[in-house]
């Protein structure tokens, strides 16, 4: 078991409640209606993320004082004051089991309408319209306001406790990455690499694995397929994990099997590591996200190798991928800038064609943004360091 940090959970929860209350007061909200697992965790510290598709299985109604009612599929009757360690949760109510809300809009709307009887103005993020329309019809005097973007904005800047939990998650994910890279040898499969990483994560006491991908000689296809590693083969994997209190890490590593990797591949890999260095140097408070994307991809273009075909970075928090989106201006709604005390991932990708085969190379690390730049939270070595 990893020795997770003993953060001040009372302070962690209090800081988040104050941030939510400020947001609610700015929007003159009496209640929040949340369905995202990450927003529910942020507002109540109640864990609803038990399966990949569980993002639309649950809901929470929260008032201005932080008192909450939770709706989940794993209870069969209402439980009053169900969590002694979370006394602000007044009740947990049963919801239709193991199905999205859109599959049972009548039941969902009836339950949420009852919980919102005293509401006057409700902030919502991404509840299904077939449910929200029914609630609105039942509560004609209540205003419903979309505040999803504001919620994610409020979560960009992290507290010291959040940063510590994110650092822990990054260390745990790094241990899994290094374990997987040690497994890589001739005759094992891409599934074997991921299994070794998953074993490490489970032994560390992680909450949940968000993604587990391995590309071995599959072009732009990131999914493991039982491919057998051969001497000299490059590969990469990308793994996301949620650690204590639901705080995440997202990491990727490129590795090489044995000692007979083509020199052309290693040369491009060195350019990839330089691209990561450039991203790190470019990332500091006040810098436009588009400028970081441009710095990385302009370098890759000058080197004559493929550019990263997606955002070169993103925020990390109670989601493995959250704001800011570090991408070019035509693919982000707003010209966001990097802020101090945020936590981000930087993930350049490139590739090289060898004998008609595209070899994709990728690396990703997590960072805390500090006053004068970034501090790397991921501790895993790179292939040339192993």
Tab-separated table of C-alpha atoms in Angstrom:
chain	number	residue	atom	x	y	z
A	1	UNK	CA	0.000	0.000	0.000
A	2	UNK	CA	1.311	3.452	-0.900
A	3	UNK	CA	1.738	5.860	2.022
A	4	UNK	CA	-0.869	8.400	0.952
A	5	UNK	CA	-0.524	11.889	2.425
A	6	UNK	CA	-2.519	12.710	5.546
A	7	UNK	CA	-4.116	15.914	4.264
A	8	UNK	CA	-6.441	18.033	6.397
A	9	UNK	CA	-9.748	16.686	5.095
A	10	UNK	CA	-11.808	19.197	7.073
A	11	UNK	CA	-9.900	22.040	5.428
A	12	UNK	CA	-10.108	20.382	2.011
A	13	UNK	CA	-13.885	20.108	2.258
A	14	UNK	CA	-14.307	23.575	3.775
A	15	UNK	CA	-12.250	25.225	1.027
A	16	UNK	CA	-14.344	23.571	-1.656
A	17	UNK	CA	-17.629	24.513	0.037
A	18	UNK	CA	-16.519	28.150	0.252
A	19	UNK	CA	-15.652	28.143	-3.455
A	20	UNK	CA	-19.077	26.714	-4.326
A	21	UNK	CA	-20.877	29.160	-2.064
A	22	UNK	CA	-19.088	32.083	-3.734
A	23	UNK	CA	-20.131	30.765	-7.144
A	24	UNK	CA	-23.735	30.315	-6.009
A	25	UNK	CA	-23.878	33.814	-4.546
A	26	UNK	CA	-22.498	35.341	-7.757
A	27	UNK	CA	-25.260	33.636	-9.726
A	28	UNK	CA	-27.905	34.241	-7.014
A	29	UNK	CA	-28.566	30.505	-6.751
A	30	UNK	CA	-30.544	28.829	-4.000
A	31	UNK	CA	-29.522	25.304	-5.072
A	32	UNK	CA	-27.250	23.276	-7.325
A	33	UNK	CA	-28.426	20.230	-9.271
A	34	UNK	CA	-25.319	18.202	-10.132
A	35	UNK	CA	-24.972	14.953	-12.058
A	36	UNK	CA	-21.245	14.839	-12.877
A	37	UNK	CA	-19.363	12.442	-10.593
A	38	UNK	CA	-16.566	14.980	-10.214
A	39	UNK	CA	-18.858	17.898	-9.313
A	40	UNK	CA	-20.734	15.713	-6.808
A	41	UNK	CA	-17.420	14.724	-5.210
A	42	UNK	CA	-16.246	18.345	-5.159
A	43	UNK	CA	-19.448	19.572	-3.515
A	44	UNK	CA	-20.123	16.725	-1.062
A	45	UNK	CA	-17.034	14.456	-0.938
A	46	UNK	CA	-19.410	11.558	-1.668
A	47	UNK	CA	-17.992	9.048	-4.137
A	48	UNK	CA	-20.312	8.055	-6.991
A	49	UNK	CA	-17.717	7.045	-9.594
A	50	UNK	CA	-17.774	3.252	-9.298
A	51	UNK	CA	-17.846	2.332	-13.006
A	52	UNK	CA	-16.805	4.028	-16.229
A	53	UNK	CA	-20.412	4.717	-17.246
A	54	UNK	CA	-21.513	5.888	-13.788
A	55	UNK	CA	-21.255	9.557	-14.777
A	56	UNK	CA	-25.008	9.583	-15.515
A	57	UNK	CA	-26.253	7.261	-12.792
A	58	UNK	CA	-26.342	9.730	-9.904
A	59	UNK	CA	-27.389	13.239	-8.916
A	60	UNK	CA	-27.027	15.626	-6.011
A	61	UNK	CA	-29.175	18.558	-4.902
A	62	UNK	CA	-27.204	21.023	-2.770
A	63	UNK	CA	-28.410	24.203	-1.064
A	64	UNK	CA	-26.533	27.404	-0.283
A	65	UNK	CA	-25.446	26.059	3.119
A	66	UNK	CA	-23.899	22.969	1.534
A	67	UNK	CA	-26.634	20.598	2.734
A	68	UNK	CA	-27.133	17.840	0.175
A	69	UNK	CA	-29.430	15.063	-0.953
A	70	UNK	CA	-27.843	12.329	-3.078
A	71	UNK	CA	-29.559	10.017	-5.594
A	72	UNK	CA	-27.780	6.718	-6.350
A	73	UNK	CA	-28.626	3.308	-7.841
A	74	UNK	CA	-27.238	1.233	-4.969
A	75	UNK	CA	-29.808	1.834	-2.222
A	76	UNK	CA	-33.342	0.461	-2.150
A	77	UNK	CA	-34.851	2.968	0.283
A	78	UNK	CA	-34.128	6.491	1.477
A	79	UNK	CA	-31.454	6.638	4.146
A	80	UNK	CA	-31.472	9.690	6.405
A	81	UNK	CA	-28.150	11.061	7.655
A	82	UNK	CA	-26.399	8.070	6.057
A	83	UNK	CA	-22.737	9.093	6.378
A	84	UNK	CA	-21.558	10.154	9.878
A	85	UNK	CA	-18.291	11.450	8.382
A	86	UNK	CA	-20.255	13.562	5.864
A	87	UNK	CA	-22.958	15.150	8.063
A	88	UNK	CA	-24.003	17.667	5.395
A	89	UNK	CA	-25.563	14.805	3.401
A	90	UNK	CA	-29.132	14.773	4.712
A	91	UNK	CA	-30.296	11.771	2.730
A	92	UNK	CA	-29.406	9.253	0.044
A	93	UNK	CA	-32.354	8.287	-2.160
A	94	UNK	CA	-32.748	5.270	-4.487
A	95	UNK	CA	-32.514	5.865	-8.233
A	96	UNK	CA	-33.043	3.486	-11.176
A	97	UNK	CA	-30.180	1.002	-11.060
A	98	UNK	CA	-27.332	0.733	-13.562
A	99	UNK	CA	-28.872	2.919	-16.269
A	100	UNK	CA	-28.506	6.508	-17.481
A	101	UNK	CA	-31.090	9.061	-16.423
A	102	UNK	CA	-32.318	9.389	-20.020
A	103	UNK	CA	-33.598	5.804	-19.776
A	104	UNK	CA	-35.947	6.689	-16.881
A	105	UNK	CA	-36.774	10.412	-17.235
A	106	UNK	CA	-40.159	10.204	-15.484
A	107	UNK	CA	-38.781	8.665	-12.281
A	108	UNK	CA	-35.752	10.931	-12.240
A	109	UNK	CA	-37.765	14.105	-12.788
A	110	UNK	CA	-40.281	13.181	-10.068
A	111	UNK	CA	-37.549	12.511	-7.511
A	112	UNK	CA	-35.538	15.631	-8.293
A	113	UNK	CA	-38.663	17.797	-8.360
A	114	UNK	CA	-39.441	16.761	-4.780
A	115	UNK	CA	-35.907	17.644	-3.690
A	116	UNK	CA	-36.167	21.084	-5.336
A	117	UNK	CA	-39.555	22.166	-3.917
A	118	UNK	CA	-37.974	24.963	-1.869
A	119	UNK	CA	-35.683	26.155	-4.670
A	120	UNK	CA	-35.945	29.531	-6.393
A	121	UNK	CA	-32.951	29.522	-8.752
A	122	UNK	CA	-31.019	26.346	-9.553
A	123	UNK	CA	-27.599	25.961	-11.157
A	124	UNK	CA	-27.211	22.899	-13.409
A	125	UNK	CA	-24.258	21.512	-15.373
A	126	UNK	CA	-25.066	18.616	-17.739
A	127	UNK	CA	-28.321	17.005	-16.736
A	128	UNK	CA	-30.265	15.320	-19.538
A	129	UNK	CA	-32.725	17.704	-21.188
A	130	UNK	CA	-35.552	15.119	-21.080
A	131	UNK	CA	-35.242	15.169	-17.278
A	132	UNK	CA	-34.687	18.899	-16.854
A	133	UNK	CA	-37.638	19.802	-19.102
A	134	UNK	CA	-39.969	17.745	-16.928
A	135	UNK	CA	-38.618	19.322	-13.725
A	136	UNK	CA	-39.021	22.808	-15.191
A	137	UNK	CA	-42.615	22.064	-16.157
A	138	UNK	CA	-43.353	20.874	-12.617
A	139	UNK	CA	-41.638	23.898	-11.023
A	140	UNK	CA	-42.646	26.824	-13.267
A	141	UNK	CA	-41.565	29.468	-10.736
A	142	UNK	CA	-38.012	28.124	-10.460
A	143	UNK	CA	-35.248	29.436	-12.724
A	144	UNK	CA	-32.678	26.939	-14.013
A	145	UNK	CA	-29.292	28.360	-14.933
A	146	UNK	CA	-26.460	26.625	-16.774
A	147	UNK	CA	-23.299	26.989	-14.692
A	148	UNK	CA	-21.204	24.028	-15.904
A	149	UNK	CA	-18.412	26.136	-17.371
A	150	UNK	CA	-18.266	28.276	-14.235
A	151	UNK	CA	-17.955	25.156	-12.077
A	152	UNK	CA	-14.993	23.906	-14.080
A	153	UNK	CA	-13.440	27.381	-14.019
A	154	UNK	CA	-13.782	27.479	-10.230
A	155	UNK	CA	-11.920	24.188	-9.972
A	156	UNK	CA	-8.879	25.174	-12.069
A	157	UNK	CA	-7.009	26.776	-9.179
A	158	UNK	CA	-6.197	24.103	-6.589
A	159	UNK	CA	-5.695	24.374	-2.835
A	160	UNK	CA	-2.519	23.084	-1.201
A	161	UNK	CA	-4.378	19.968	-0.046
A	162	UNK	CA	-5.629	19.270	-3.560
A	163	UNK	CA	-2.132	19.676	-5.003
A	164	UNK	CA	-0.762	17.239	-2.449
A	165	UNK	CA	-3.410	14.657	-3.345
A	166	UNK	CA	-2.707	15.155	-7.049
A	167	UNK	CA	0.992	14.707	-6.395
A	168	UNK	CA	0.285	11.434	-4.589
A	169	UNK	CA	-1.791	10.206	-7.526
A	170	UNK	CA	1.030	11.125	-9.903
A	171	UNK	CA	3.594	9.204	-7.845
A	172	UNK	CA	1.336	6.136	-7.692
A	173	UNK	CA	0.749	6.300	-11.450
A	174	UNK	CA	4.485	6.711	-12.014
A	175	UNK	CA	5.225	3.593	-9.980
A	176	UNK	CA	2.771	1.697	-12.191
A	177	UNK	CA	4.384	3.096	-15.342
A	178	UNK	CA	7.874	2.061	-14.281
A	179	UNK	CA	6.624	-1.390	-13.343
A	180	UNK	CA	5.047	-1.799	-16.786
A	181	UNK	CA	8.237	-0.680	-18.526
A	182	UNK	CA	10.265	-3.239	-16.591
A	183	UNK	CA	7.833	-5.904	-17.807
A	184	UNK	CA	8.424	-5.004	-21.471
A	185	UNK	CA	10.555	-7.721	-23.048
A	186	UNK	CA	10.439	-9.970	-26.065
A	187	UNK	CA	7.513	-12.398	-25.967
A	188	UNK	CA	5.166	-10.521	-23.617
A	189	UNK	CA	2.022	-8.824	-24.907
A	190	UNK	CA	0.637	-5.313	-24.717
A	191	UNK	CA	-2.004	-6.704	-22.350
A	192	UNK	CA	0.770	-7.994	-20.086
A	193	UNK	CA	2.189	-4.467	-19.782
A	194	UNK	CA	-1.172	-3.031	-18.798
A	195	UNK	CA	-1.886	-5.903	-16.398
A	196	UNK	CA	1.374	-5.187	-14.592
A	197	UNK	CA	0.490	-1.501	-14.330
A	198	UNK	CA	-3.010	-2.328	-13.044
A	199	UNK	CA	-1.561	-4.663	-10.426
A	200	UNK	CA	0.710	-1.883	-9.183
A	201	UNK	CA	-2.168	0.605	-9.028
A	202	UNK	CA	-4.413	-1.773	-7.116
A	203	UNK	CA	-1.681	-2.628	-4.617
A	204	UNK	CA	-1.098	1.092	-4.063
A	205	UNK	CA	-4.727	1.560	-3.004
A	206	UNK	CA	-5.904	3.671	-5.948
A	207	UNK	CA	-9.659	4.311	-6.226
A	208	UNK	CA	-10.303	3.842	-9.930
A	209	UNK	CA	-8.550	3.462	-13.299
A	210	UNK	CA	-9.969	5.866	-15.866
A	211	UNK	CA	-8.104	4.584	-18.913
A	212	UNK	CA	-5.567	1.904	-19.745
A	213	UNK	CA	-4.204	2.065	-23.285
A	214	UNK	CA	-1.207	0.538	-25.016
A	215	UNK	CA	-0.085	1.071	-28.611
A	216	UNK	CA	2.285	-1.498	-30.057
A	217	UNK	CA	2.766	-1.350	-33.827
A	218	UNK	CA	-0.839	-0.278	-34.362
A	219	UNK	CA	-0.462	3.123	-36.053
A	220	UNK	CA	-2.909	5.623	-34.603
A	221	UNK	CA	-4.913	2.909	-32.783
A	222	UNK	CA	-4.194	3.241	-29.057
A	223	UNK	CA	-5.926	0.066	-27.881
A	224	UNK	CA	-4.134	-3.069	-26.708
A	225	UNK	CA	-4.927	-6.091	-28.861
A	226	UNK	CA	-2.777	-8.943	-27.586
A	227	UNK	CA	0.152	-7.903	-29.751
A	228	UNK	CA	3.411	-9.740	-28.920
A	229	UNK	CA	6.467	-7.555	-28.322
A	230	UNK	CA	9.598	-8.266	-30.351
A	231	UNK	CA	13.176	-7.215	-29.789
A	232	UNK	CA	13.678	-3.620	-30.869
A	233	UNK	CA	9.970	-2.752	-30.881
A	234	UNK	CA	8.806	0.642	-29.606
A	235	UNK	CA	5.510	0.957	-27.757
A	236	UNK	CA	3.670	3.518	-25.668
A	237	UNK	CA	1.022	3.323	-22.983
A	238	UNK	CA	-1.286	5.947	-21.472
A	239	UNK	CA	-2.834	5.332	-18.037
A	240	UNK	CA	-5.212	7.426	-15.952
A	241	UNK	CA	-5.907	6.764	-12.285
A	242	UNK	CA	-7.942	8.302	-9.473
A	243	UNK	CA	-6.236	8.306	-6.081
A	244	UNK	CA	-7.411	9.224	-2.589
A	245	UNK	CA	-10.413	11.569	-2.411
A	246	UNK	CA	-10.858	11.095	-6.167
A	247	UNK	CA	-7.902	13.189	-7.357
A	248	UNK	CA	-6.422	11.976	-10.615
A	249	UNK	CA	-3.227	11.444	-12.587
A	250	UNK	CA	-2.684	10.943	-16.311
A	251	UNK	CA	0.655	9.598	-17.563
A	252	UNK	CA	2.119	8.210	-20.782
A	253	UNK	CA	5.478	6.653	-21.566
A	254	UNK	CA	7.208	5.408	-24.691
A	255	UNK	CA	9.483	2.411	-24.257
A	256	UNK	CA	11.665	0.109	-26.340
A	257	UNK	CA	12.054	-3.670	-26.183
A	258	UNK	CA	15.607	-4.917	-25.872
A	259	UNK	CA	18.488	-3.048	-27.485
A	260	UNK	CA	17.869	-3.279	-31.211
A	261	UNK	CA	15.489	-0.357	-31.827
A	262	UNK	CA	15.947	1.405	-35.172
A	263	UNK	CA	18.093	4.540	-34.949
A	264	UNK	CA	15.437	6.549	-36.830
A	265	UNK	CA	12.884	5.763	-34.124
A	266	UNK	CA	15.218	6.734	-31.304
A	267	UNK	CA	16.100	9.985	-33.086
A	268	UNK	CA	12.441	10.977	-33.280
A	269	UNK	CA	11.929	9.918	-29.665
A	270	UNK	CA	14.646	12.364	-28.636
A	271	UNK	CA	12.758	15.084	-30.504
A	272	UNK	CA	9.636	14.101	-28.554
A	273	UNK	CA	11.462	14.558	-25.261
A	274	UNK	CA	12.696	17.941	-26.489
A	275	UNK	CA	9.077	18.851	-27.310
A	276	UNK	CA	8.143	18.009	-23.726
A	277	UNK	CA	10.985	20.220	-22.467
A	278	UNK	CA	9.695	23.044	-24.668
A	279	UNK	CA	6.187	22.625	-23.258
A	280	UNK	CA	7.539	22.747	-19.719
A	281	UNK	CA	9.549	25.912	-20.426
A	282	UNK	CA	6.569	27.604	-22.090
A	283	UNK	CA	4.127	26.869	-19.263
A	284	UNK	CA	3.963	29.510	-16.557
A	285	UNK	CA	1.253	31.722	-15.033
A	286	UNK	CA	-0.239	34.210	-17.470
A	287	UNK	CA	0.782	32.378	-20.660
A	288	UNK	CA	-1.954	31.730	-23.200
A	289	UNK	CA	-2.731	28.040	-23.649
A	290	UNK	CA	-2.540	28.461	-27.430
A	291	UNK	CA	1.052	29.699	-27.135
A	292	UNK	CA	2.079	26.456	-25.413
A	293	UNK	CA	0.420	24.395	-28.130
A	294	UNK	CA	2.150	26.502	-30.785
A	295	UNK	CA	5.570	26.218	-29.111
A	296	UNK	CA	5.386	22.418	-29.143
A	297	UNK	CA	3.973	21.935	-32.617
A	298	UNK	CA	6.086	24.638	-34.286
A	299	UNK	CA	9.162	22.793	-33.030
A	300	UNK	CA	7.884	19.434	-34.314
A	301	UNK	CA	7.139	20.986	-37.724
A	302	UNK	CA	10.622	22.448	-37.936
A	303	UNK	CA	12.023	19.003	-37.193
A	304	UNK	CA	9.940	17.503	-39.983
A	305	UNK	CA	7.965	15.112	-37.795
A	306	UNK	CA	4.186	14.837	-37.204
A	307	UNK	CA	2.596	17.338	-34.842
A	308	UNK	CA	0.453	16.365	-31.859
A	309	UNK	CA	-3.032	15.639	-33.305
A	310	UNK	CA	-4.895	16.773	-30.168
A	311	UNK	CA	-4.425	19.185	-27.271
A	312	UNK	CA	-0.831	19.145	-25.999
A	313	UNK	CA	-2.132	19.399	-22.445
A	314	UNK	CA	-5.064	19.725	-20.080
A	315	UNK	CA	-5.956	20.328	-16.472
A	316	UNK	CA	-6.017	17.495	-13.954
A	317	UNK	CA	-8.129	17.346	-10.811
A	318	UNK	CA	-11.239	15.377	-9.897
A	319	UNK	CA	-11.240	14.396	-13.547
A	320	UNK	CA	-8.210	13.033	-15.329
A	321	UNK	CA	-8.921	15.652	-18.003
A	322	UNK	CA	-10.435	19.006	-17.054
A	323	UNK	CA	-9.838	22.705	-17.731
A	324	UNK	CA	-7.745	24.324	-19.026
A	325	UNK	CA	-7.608	22.718	-22.465
A	326	UNK	CA	-4.123	23.501	-23.813
A	327	UNK	CA	-4.852	23.634	-27.526
A	328	UNK	CA	-4.849	25.944	-30.526
A	329	UNK	CA	-7.253	28.894	-30.637
A	330	UNK	CA	-9.673	27.457	-33.206
A	331	UNK	CA	-10.398	24.458	-30.960
A	332	UNK	CA	-10.993	26.201	-27.627
A	333	UNK	CA	-13.920	28.505	-26.881
A	334	UNK	CA	-11.916	31.032	-24.916
A	335	UNK	CA	-8.354	32.281	-24.925
A	336	UNK	CA	-7.549	30.790	-21.525
A	337	UNK	CA	-4.304	31.476	-19.721
A	338	UNK	CA	-2.336	29.327	-17.325
A	339	UNK	CA	-2.961	30.188	-13.670
A	340	UNK	CA	-0.804	29.658	-10.626
A	341	UNK	CA	-1.751	26.726	-8.355
A	342	UNK	CA	-3.383	24.795	-11.159
A	343	UNK	CA	-2.321	21.240	-11.996
A	344	UNK	CA	-1.914	20.255	-15.623
A	345	UNK	CA	-0.770	17.427	-17.865
A	346	UNK	CA	1.512	18.026	-20.849
A	347	UNK	CA	1.355	15.293	-23.503
A	348	UNK	CA	3.114	15.838	-26.833
A	349	UNK	CA	2.877	13.110	-29.449
A	350	UNK	CA	4.732	12.549	-32.704
A	351	UNK	CA	5.684	9.611	-34.881
A	352	UNK	CA	7.901	8.200	-37.581
A	353	UNK	CA	7.195	6.020	-40.612
A	354	UNK	CA	9.428	2.957	-40.903
A	355	UNK	CA	9.052	0.678	-43.938
A	356	UNK	CA	5.538	1.986	-44.527
A	357	UNK	CA	4.500	1.527	-40.894
A	358	UNK	CA	3.570	4.498	-38.676
A	359	UNK	CA	5.255	4.286	-35.282
A	360	UNK	CA	3.481	6.589	-32.790
A	361	UNK	CA	5.496	7.981	-29.863
A	362	UNK	CA	3.981	9.746	-26.862
A	363	UNK	CA	4.942	10.997	-23.416
A	364	UNK	CA	2.857	12.650	-20.695
A	365	UNK	CA	3.560	14.085	-17.267
A	366	UNK	CA	1.624	16.005	-14.609
A	367	UNK	CA	2.763	19.350	-13.198
A	368	UNK	CA	1.879	21.851	-10.510
A	369	UNK	CA	1.951	25.404	-11.862
A	370	UNK	CA	3.952	27.604	-9.500
A	371	UNK	CA	4.862	31.300	-9.550
A	372	UNK	CA	7.727	31.020	-12.050
A	373	UNK	CA	6.933	27.844	-13.957
A	374	UNK	CA	5.975	24.214	-13.442
A	375	UNK	CA	7.031	21.520	-11.005
A	376	UNK	CA	6.842	17.981	-12.349
A	377	UNK	CA	4.712	15.677	-10.202
A	378	UNK	CA	5.250	12.517	-12.269
A	379	UNK	CA	8.328	10.671	-11.029
A	380	UNK	CA	8.562	7.897	-13.631
A	381	UNK	CA	11.793	7.640	-15.599
A	382	UNK	CA	11.881	7.970	-19.359
A	383	UNK	CA	12.961	5.082	-21.560
A	384	UNK	CA	16.549	6.262	-21.883
A	385	UNK	CA	16.860	6.496	-18.080
A	386	UNK	CA	15.893	2.904	-17.389
